[in-house]
mmCIF file of C-alpha atoms and ligand atoms in Angstrom:
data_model
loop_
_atom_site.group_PDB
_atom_site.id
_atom_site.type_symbol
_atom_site.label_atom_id
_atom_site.label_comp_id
_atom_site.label_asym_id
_atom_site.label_seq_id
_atom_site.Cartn_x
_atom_site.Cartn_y
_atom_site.Cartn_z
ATOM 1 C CA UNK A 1 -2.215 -0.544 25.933
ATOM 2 C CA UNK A 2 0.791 -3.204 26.489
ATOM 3 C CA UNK A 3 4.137 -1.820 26.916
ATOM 4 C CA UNK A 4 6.079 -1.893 23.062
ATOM 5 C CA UNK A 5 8.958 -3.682 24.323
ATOM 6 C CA UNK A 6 6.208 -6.643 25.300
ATOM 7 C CA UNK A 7 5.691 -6.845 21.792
ATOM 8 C CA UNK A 8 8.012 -9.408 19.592
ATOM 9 C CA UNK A 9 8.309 -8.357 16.178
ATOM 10 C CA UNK A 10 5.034 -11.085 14.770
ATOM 11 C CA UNK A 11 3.041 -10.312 17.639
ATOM 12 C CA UNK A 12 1.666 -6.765 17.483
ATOM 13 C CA UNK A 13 0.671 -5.302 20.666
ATOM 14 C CA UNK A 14 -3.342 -5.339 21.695
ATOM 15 C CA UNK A 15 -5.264 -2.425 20.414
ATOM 16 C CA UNK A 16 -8.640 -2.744 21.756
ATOM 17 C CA UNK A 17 -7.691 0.524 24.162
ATOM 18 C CA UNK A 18 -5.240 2.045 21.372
ATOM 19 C CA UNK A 19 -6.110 5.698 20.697
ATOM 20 C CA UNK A 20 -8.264 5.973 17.813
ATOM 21 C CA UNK A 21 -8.966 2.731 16.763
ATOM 22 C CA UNK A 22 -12.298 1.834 17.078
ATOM 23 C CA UNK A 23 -12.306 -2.086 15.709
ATOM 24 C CA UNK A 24 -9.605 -4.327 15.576
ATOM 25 C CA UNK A 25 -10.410 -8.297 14.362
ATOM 26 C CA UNK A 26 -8.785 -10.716 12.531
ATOM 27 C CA UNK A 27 -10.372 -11.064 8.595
ATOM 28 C CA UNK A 28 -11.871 -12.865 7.576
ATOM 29 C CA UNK A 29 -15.049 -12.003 9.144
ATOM 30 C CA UNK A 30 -18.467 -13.797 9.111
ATOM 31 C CA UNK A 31 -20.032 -10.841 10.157
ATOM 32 C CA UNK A 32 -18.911 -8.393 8.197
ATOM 33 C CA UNK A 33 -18.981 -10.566 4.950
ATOM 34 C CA UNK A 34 -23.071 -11.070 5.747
ATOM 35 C CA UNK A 35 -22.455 -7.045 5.747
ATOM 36 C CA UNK A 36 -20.993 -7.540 2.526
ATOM 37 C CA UNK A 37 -23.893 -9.745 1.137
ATOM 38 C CA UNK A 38 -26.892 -7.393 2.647
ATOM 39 C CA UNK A 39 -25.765 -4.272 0.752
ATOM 40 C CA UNK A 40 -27.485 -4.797 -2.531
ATOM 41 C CA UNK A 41 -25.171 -2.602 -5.257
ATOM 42 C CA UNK A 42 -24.997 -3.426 -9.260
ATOM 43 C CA UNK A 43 -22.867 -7.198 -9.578
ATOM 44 C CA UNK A 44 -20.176 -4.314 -11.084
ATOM 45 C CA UNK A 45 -19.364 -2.067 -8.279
ATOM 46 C CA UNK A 46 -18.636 -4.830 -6.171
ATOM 47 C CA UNK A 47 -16.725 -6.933 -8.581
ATOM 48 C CA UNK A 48 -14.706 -3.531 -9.200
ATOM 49 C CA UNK A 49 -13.821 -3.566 -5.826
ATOM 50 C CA UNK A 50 -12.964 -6.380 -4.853
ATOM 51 C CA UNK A 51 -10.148 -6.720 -7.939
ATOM 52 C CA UNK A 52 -9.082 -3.338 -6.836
ATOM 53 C CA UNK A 53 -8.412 -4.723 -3.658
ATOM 54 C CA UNK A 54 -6.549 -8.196 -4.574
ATOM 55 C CA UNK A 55 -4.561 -6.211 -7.298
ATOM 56 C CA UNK A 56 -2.815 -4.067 -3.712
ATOM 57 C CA UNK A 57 -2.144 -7.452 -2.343
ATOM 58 C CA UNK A 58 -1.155 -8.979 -5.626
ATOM 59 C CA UNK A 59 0.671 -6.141 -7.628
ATOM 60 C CA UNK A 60 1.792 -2.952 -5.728
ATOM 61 C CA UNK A 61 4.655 -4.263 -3.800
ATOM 62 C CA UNK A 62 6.144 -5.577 -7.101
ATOM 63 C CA UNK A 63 5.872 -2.511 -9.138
ATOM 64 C CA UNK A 64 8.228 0.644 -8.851
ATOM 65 C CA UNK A 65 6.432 3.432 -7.201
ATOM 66 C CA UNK A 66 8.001 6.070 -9.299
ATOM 67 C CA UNK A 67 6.511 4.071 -12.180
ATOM 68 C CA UNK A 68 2.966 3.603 -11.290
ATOM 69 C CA UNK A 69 2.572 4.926 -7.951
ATOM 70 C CA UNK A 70 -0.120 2.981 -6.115
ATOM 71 C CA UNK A 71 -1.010 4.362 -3.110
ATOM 72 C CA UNK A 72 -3.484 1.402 -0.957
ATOM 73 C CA UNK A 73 -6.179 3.749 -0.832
ATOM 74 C CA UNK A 74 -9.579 2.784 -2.163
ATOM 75 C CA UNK A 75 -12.243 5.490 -1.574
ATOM 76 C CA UNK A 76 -16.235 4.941 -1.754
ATOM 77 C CA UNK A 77 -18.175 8.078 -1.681
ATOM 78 C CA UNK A 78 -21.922 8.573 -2.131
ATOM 79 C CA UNK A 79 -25.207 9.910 0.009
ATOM 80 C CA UNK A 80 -25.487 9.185 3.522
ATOM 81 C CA UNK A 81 -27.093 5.410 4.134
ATOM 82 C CA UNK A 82 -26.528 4.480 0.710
ATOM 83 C CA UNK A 83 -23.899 1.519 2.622
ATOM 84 C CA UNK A 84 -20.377 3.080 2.273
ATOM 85 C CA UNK A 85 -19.215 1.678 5.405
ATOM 86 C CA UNK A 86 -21.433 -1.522 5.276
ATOM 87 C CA UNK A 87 -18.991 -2.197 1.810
ATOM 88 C CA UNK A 88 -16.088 -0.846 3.741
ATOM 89 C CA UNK A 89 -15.765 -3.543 6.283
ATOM 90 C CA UNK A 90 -17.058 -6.548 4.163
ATOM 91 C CA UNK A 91 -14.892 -5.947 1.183
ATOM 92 C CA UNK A 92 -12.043 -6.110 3.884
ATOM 93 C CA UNK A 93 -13.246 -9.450 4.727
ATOM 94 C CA UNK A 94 -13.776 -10.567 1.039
ATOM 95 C CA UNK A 95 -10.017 -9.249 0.252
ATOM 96 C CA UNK A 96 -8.679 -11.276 3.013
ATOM 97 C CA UNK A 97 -10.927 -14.294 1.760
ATOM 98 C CA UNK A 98 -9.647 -13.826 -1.636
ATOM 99 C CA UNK A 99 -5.861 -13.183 -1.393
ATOM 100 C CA UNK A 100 -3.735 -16.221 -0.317
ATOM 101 C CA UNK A 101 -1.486 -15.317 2.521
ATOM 102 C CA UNK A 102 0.785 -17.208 4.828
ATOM 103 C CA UNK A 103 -0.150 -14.803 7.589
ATOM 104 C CA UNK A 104 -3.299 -13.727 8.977
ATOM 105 C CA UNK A 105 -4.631 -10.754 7.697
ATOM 106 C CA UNK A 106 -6.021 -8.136 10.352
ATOM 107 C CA UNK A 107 -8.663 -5.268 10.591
ATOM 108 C CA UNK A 108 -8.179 -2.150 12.232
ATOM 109 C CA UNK A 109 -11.127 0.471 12.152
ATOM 110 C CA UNK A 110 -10.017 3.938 12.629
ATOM 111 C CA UNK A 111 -12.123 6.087 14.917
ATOM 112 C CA UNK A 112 -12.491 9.651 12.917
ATOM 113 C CA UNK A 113 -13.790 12.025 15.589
ATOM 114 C CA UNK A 114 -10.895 10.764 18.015
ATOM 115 C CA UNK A 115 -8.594 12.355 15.685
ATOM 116 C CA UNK A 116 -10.234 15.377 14.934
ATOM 117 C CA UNK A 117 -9.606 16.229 18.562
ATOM 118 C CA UNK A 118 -8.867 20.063 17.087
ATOM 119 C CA UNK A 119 -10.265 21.258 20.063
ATOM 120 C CA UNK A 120 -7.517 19.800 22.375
ATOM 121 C CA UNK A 121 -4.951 21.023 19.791
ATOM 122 C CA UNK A 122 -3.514 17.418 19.620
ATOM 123 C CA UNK A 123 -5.305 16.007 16.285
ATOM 124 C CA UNK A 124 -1.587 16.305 14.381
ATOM 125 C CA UNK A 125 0.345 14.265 17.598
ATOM 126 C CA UNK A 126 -2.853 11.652 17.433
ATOM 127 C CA UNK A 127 -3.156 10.837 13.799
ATOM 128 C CA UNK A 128 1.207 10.700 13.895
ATOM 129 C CA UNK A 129 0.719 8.414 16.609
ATOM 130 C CA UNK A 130 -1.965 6.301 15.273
ATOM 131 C CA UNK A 131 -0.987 6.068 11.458
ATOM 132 C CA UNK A 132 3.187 6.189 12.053
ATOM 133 C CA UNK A 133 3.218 3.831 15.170
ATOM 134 C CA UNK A 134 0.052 1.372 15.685
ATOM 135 C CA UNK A 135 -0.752 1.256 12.025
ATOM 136 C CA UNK A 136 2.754 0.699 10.908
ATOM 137 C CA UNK A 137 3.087 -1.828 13.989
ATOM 138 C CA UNK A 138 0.275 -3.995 13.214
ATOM 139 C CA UNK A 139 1.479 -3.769 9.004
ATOM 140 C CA UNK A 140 4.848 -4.679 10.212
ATOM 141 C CA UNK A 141 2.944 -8.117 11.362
ATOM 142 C CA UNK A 142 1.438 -9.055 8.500
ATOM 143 C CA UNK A 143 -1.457 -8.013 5.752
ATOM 144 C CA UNK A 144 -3.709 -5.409 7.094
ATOM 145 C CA UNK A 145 -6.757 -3.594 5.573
ATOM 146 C CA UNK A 146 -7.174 0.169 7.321
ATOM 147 C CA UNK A 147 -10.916 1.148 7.365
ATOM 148 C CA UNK A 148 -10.847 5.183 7.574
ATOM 149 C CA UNK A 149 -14.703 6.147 7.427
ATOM 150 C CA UNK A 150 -16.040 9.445 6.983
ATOM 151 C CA UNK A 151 -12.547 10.605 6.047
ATOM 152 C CA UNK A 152 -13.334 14.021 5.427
ATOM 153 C CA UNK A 153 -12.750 14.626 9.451
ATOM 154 C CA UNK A 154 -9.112 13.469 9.175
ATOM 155 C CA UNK A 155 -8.218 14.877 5.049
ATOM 156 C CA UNK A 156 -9.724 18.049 5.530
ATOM 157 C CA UNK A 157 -9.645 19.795 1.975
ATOM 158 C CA UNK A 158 -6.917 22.437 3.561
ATOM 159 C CA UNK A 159 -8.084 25.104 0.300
ATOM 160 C CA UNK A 160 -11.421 25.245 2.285
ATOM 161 C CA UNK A 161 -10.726 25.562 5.860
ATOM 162 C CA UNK A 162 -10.569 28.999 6.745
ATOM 163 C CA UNK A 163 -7.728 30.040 9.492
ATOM 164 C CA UNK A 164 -10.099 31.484 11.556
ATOM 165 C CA UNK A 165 -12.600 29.577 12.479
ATOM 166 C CA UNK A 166 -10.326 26.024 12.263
ATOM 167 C CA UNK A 167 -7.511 26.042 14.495
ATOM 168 C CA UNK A 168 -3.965 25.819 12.446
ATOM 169 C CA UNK A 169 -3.896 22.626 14.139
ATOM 170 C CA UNK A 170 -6.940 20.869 11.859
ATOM 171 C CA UNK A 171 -4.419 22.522 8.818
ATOM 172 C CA UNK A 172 -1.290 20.486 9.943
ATOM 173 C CA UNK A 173 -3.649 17.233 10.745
ATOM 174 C CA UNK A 174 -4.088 16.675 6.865
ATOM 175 C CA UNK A 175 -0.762 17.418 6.278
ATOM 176 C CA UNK A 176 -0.012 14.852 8.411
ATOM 177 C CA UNK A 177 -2.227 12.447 7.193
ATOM 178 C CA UNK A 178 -0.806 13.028 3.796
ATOM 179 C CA UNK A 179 2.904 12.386 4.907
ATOM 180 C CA UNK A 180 1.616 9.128 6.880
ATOM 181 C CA UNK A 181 0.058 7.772 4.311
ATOM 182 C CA UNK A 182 3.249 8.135 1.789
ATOM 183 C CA UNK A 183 5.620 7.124 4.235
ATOM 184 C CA UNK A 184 3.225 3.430 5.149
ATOM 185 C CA UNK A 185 2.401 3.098 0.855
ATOM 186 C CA UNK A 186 6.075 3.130 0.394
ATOM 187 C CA UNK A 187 6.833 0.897 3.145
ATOM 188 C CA UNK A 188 3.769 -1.758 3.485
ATOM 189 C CA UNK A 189 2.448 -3.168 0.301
ATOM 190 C CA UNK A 190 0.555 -5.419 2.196
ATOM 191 C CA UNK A 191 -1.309 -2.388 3.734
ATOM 192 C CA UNK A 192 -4.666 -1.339 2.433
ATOM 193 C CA UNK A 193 -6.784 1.770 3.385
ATOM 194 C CA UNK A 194 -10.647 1.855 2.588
ATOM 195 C CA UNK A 195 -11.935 5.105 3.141
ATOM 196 C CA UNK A 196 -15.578 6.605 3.039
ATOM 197 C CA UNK A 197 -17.197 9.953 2.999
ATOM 198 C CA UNK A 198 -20.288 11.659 2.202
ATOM 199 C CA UNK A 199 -18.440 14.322 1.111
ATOM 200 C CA UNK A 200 -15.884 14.408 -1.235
ATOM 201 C CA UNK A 201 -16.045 17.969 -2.025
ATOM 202 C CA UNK A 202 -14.452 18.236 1.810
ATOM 203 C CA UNK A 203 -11.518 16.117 1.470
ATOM 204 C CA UNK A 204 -8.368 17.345 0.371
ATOM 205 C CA UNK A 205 -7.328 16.972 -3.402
ATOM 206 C CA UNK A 206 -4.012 15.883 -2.095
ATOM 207 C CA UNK A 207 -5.397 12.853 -0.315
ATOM 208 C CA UNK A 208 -8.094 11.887 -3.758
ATOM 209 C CA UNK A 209 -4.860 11.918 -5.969
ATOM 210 C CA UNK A 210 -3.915 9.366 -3.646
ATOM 211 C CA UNK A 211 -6.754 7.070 -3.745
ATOM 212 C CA UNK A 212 -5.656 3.948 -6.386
ATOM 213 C CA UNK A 213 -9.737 4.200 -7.301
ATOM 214 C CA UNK A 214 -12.701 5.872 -6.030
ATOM 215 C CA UNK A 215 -15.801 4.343 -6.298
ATOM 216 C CA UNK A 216 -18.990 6.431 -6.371
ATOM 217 C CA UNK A 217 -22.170 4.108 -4.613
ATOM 218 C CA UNK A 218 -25.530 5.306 -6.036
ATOM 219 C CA UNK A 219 -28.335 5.349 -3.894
ATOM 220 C CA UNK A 220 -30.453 2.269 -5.237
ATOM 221 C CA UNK A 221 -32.130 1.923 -8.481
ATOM 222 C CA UNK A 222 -35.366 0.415 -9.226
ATOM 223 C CA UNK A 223 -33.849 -2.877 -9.244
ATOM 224 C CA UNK A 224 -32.229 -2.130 -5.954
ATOM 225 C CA UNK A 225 -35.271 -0.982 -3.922
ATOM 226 C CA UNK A 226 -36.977 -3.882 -5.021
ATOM 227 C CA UNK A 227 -34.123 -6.573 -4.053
ATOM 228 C CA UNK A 228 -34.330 -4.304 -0.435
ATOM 229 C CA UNK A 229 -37.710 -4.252 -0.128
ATOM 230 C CA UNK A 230 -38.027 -8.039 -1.109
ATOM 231 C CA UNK A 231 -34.853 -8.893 1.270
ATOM 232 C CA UNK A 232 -36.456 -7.328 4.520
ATOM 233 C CA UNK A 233 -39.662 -8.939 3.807
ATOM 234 C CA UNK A 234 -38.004 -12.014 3.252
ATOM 235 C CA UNK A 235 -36.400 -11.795 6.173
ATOM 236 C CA UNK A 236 -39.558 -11.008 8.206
ATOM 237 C CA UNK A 237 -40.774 -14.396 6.768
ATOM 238 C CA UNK A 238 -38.018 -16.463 8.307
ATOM 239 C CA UNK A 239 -40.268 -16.106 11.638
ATOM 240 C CA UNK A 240 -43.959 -15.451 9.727
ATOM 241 C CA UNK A 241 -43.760 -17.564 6.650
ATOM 242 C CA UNK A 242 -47.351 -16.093 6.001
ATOM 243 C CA UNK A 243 -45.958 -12.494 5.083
ATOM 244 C CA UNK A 244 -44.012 -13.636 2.279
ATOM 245 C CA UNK A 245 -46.994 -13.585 0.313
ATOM 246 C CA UNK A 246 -46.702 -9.685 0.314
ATOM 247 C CA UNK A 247 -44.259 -10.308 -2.680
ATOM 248 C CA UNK A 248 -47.304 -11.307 -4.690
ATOM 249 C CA UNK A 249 -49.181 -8.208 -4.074
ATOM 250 C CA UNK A 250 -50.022 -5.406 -6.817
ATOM 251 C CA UNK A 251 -49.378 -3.215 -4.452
ATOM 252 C CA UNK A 252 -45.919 -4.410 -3.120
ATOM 253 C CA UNK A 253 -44.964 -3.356 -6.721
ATOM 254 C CA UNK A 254 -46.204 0.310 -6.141
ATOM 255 C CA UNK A 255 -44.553 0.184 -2.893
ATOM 256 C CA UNK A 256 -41.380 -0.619 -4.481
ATOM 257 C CA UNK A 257 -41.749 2.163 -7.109
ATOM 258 C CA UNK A 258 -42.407 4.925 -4.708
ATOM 259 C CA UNK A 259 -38.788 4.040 -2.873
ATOM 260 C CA UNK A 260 -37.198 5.102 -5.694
ATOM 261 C CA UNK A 261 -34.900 8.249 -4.342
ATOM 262 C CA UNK A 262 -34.824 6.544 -0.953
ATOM 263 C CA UNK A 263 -31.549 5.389 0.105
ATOM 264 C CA UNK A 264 -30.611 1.746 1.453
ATOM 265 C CA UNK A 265 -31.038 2.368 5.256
ATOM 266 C CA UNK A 266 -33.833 4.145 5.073
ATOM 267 C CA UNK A 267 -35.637 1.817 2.223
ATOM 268 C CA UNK A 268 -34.527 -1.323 5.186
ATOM 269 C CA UNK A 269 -37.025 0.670 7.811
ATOM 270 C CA UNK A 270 -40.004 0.925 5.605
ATOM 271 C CA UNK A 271 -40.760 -2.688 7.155
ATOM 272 C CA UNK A 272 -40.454 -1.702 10.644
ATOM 273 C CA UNK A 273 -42.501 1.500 10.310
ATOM 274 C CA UNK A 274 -45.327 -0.738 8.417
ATOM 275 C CA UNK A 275 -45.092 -3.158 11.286
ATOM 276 C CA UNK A 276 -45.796 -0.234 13.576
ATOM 277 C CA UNK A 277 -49.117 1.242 11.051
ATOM 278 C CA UNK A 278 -51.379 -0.762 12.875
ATOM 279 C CA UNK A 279 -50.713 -1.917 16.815
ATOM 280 C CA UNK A 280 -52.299 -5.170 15.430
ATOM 281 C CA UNK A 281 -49.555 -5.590 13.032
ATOM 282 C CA UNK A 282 -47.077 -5.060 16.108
ATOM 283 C CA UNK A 283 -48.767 -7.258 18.638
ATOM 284 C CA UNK A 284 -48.633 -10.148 15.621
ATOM 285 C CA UNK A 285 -46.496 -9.055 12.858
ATOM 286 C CA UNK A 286 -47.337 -12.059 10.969
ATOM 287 C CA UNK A 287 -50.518 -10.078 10.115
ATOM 288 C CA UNK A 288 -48.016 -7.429 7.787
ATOM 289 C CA UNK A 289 -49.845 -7.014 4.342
ATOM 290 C CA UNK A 290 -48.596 -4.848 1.428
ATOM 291 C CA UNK A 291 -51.238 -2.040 1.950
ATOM 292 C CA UNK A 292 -48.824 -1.622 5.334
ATOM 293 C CA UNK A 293 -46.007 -1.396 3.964
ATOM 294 C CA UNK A 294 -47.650 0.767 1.238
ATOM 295 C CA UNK A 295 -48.915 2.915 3.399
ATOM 296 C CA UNK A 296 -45.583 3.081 5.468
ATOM 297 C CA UNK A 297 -43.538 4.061 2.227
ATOM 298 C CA UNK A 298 -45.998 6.825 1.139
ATOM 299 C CA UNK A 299 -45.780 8.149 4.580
ATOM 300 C CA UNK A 300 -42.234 7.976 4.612
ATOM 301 C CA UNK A 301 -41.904 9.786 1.349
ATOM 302 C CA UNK A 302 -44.260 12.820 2.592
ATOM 303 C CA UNK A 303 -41.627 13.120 5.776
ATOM 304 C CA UNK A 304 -38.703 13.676 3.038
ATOM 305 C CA UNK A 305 -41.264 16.174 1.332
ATOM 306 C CA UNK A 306 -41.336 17.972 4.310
ATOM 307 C CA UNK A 307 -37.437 18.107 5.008
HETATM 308 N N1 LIG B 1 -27.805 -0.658 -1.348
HETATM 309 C C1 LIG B 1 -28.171 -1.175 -0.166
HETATM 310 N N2 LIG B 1 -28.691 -2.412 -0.120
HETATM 311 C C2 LIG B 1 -29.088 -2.946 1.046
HETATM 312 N N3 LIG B 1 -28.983 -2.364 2.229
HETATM 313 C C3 LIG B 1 -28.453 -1.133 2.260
HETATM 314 C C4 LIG B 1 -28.033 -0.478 1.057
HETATM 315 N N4 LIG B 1 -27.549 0.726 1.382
HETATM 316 C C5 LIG B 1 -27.659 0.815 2.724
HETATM 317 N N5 LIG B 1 -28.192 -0.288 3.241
HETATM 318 C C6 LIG B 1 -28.428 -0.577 4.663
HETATM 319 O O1 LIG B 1 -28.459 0.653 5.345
HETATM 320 C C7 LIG B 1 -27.747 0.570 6.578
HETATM 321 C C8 LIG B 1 -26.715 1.639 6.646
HETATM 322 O O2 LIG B 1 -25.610 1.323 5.819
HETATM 323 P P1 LIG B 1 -24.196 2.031 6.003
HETATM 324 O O3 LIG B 1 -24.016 2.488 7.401
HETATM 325 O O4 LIG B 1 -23.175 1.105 5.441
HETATM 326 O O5 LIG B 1 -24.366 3.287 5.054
HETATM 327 P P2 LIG B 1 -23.377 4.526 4.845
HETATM 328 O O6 LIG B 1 -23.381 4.824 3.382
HETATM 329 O O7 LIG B 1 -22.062 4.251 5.477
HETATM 330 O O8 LIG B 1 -24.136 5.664 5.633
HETATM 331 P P3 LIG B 1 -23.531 7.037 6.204
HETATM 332 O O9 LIG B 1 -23.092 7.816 5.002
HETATM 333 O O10 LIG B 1 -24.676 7.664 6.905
HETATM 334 O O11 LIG B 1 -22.396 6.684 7.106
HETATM 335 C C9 LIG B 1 -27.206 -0.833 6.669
HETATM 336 O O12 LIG B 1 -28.089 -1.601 7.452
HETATM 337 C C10 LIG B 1 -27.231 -1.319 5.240
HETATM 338 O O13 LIG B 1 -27.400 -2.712 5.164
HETATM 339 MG MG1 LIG B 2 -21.003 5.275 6.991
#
């Protein structure tokens, strides 16, 4: 990491080796709005969103915190590979698209696990360090959007952690989350967290009265599987135009139908486990029909049965 004092007060210091941070870009970002665009949610949750996140940039700076006390802390929680995280980073890039600024707006991910270093008994020093000095330093530069992701390893719901078996240390890591993230609301309004977790029920009610919104992401609906479904085979037909006529097929409908209860990521590998049905199908996958994938989803949905 550069020395601080190399750092003049625009020009935050580099953070690809910072402690903790496991992404740092400038926003907009091409890849992570096609991220954005690939997770297939109702036209409402994203729309929701994404005027949650302008109104930060927009509003919370001008309004008095005793008043309405916004926080910069939108939370999406749902079932794992439902695409929490795939949202996370592309709504950052559709905020930044979306809000005029005369500076740059920047991306930091945070690493969770590198926190949660209970173990070493330093989680407390390391979130202090990442959220009160590199956070703060990069917000001091100009708009920034915080990704936390699977925030349940950093806001550990204190009421549930028993003293025993989690060192006093995980205890005073929330804590210490909590007084970060009041001290950087009160002084960065052009700060924004997104957090994500599959499981709310583990983060601390101190830290969800803090989120400005929390969003819950369903696993698809019958509309959903079948925009997934059709997307991958789409995609499939970028380099075998033939297979696009799957979309036609009776049975692409049943397919479609049976990945109801499926979530996203694993509704995006039905195509790859068709491909791999029948070694013809993976020495020419432009030979991929819709009894394939058919047969892949069934199979697929016996494996859950057997979880
Ligand atoms: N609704 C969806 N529409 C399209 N693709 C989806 C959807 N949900 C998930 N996916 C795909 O599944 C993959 C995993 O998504 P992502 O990692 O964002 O999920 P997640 O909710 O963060 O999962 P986890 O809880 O396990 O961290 C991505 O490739 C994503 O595009
Ligand atoms: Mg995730």
């Amino acid at each position: 990491m550069r020395d601080r004092s190399m750092a003049s007060a625009n020009q935050p210091r580099l953070l690809s080796d910072a402690q903790g941070v496991l992404d740092a870009r400038a926003l907009p970002s091409p890849e992570f709005s096609a991220l954005w665009e690939a997770v297939l949610v109702p036209r409402e949750l994203k729309d929701r969103l994404v005027s949650q996140a302008i109104l930060n940039f927009t509003l919370r700076g001008r309004l008095d915190r005793a008043t309405v006390p916004l926080h910069g802390v939108i939370l999406l929680v749902g079932p794992p590979g439902t695409g929490k995280t795939s949202l996370a980073r592309g709504l950052a890039s559709r905020t930044a698209e979306s809000v005029e600024s005369e500076q740059p707006f920047r991306y930091i991910e945070v690493e969770p696990h590198a926190m949660a270093s209970a173990a070493l008994g330093r989680s407390q020093q390391a979130v202090r360090q990442l959220l009160g000095s590199v956070i703060a330093e990069q917000a001091d530069a100009g708009p920034l959007i915080v990704v936390l992701d699977e925030v349940e390893t950093l806001a550990a719901d204190r009421m549930k952690l028993s003293m025993e078996a989690n060192p006093i240390d995980v205890h005073r890591a929330t804590d210490a989350v909590l007084a970060q993230l009041d001290y950087l609301a009160a002084r960065y309004p052009n700060l924004l967290f997104i957090a994500t977790s599959n499981f709310p029920d583990a983060i601390d009610e101190a830290f969800l009265s803090r989120a400005d919104s929390i969003e819950a992401v369903p696993l698809p609906d019958a509309d959903g599987c079948r925009r997934i479904l059709t997307d991958t085979v789409l995609a499939l037909a970028t380099l075998y135009p033939e297979v696009a006529g799957i979309l036609d097929d009776p049975r692409f409908e049943e397919a479609c139908l049976l990945c109801q209860g499926m979530d996203g990521r694993r509704i995006r590998k039905v195509l790859v486990s068709a491909c791999t049905h029948d070694k013809a199908v993976a020495v020419e996958p432009g030979k991929l029909t819709a009894g394939h994938l058919l047969a892949a989803v069934r199979a697929l949905g016996h494996a859950r049965e057997r979880e």
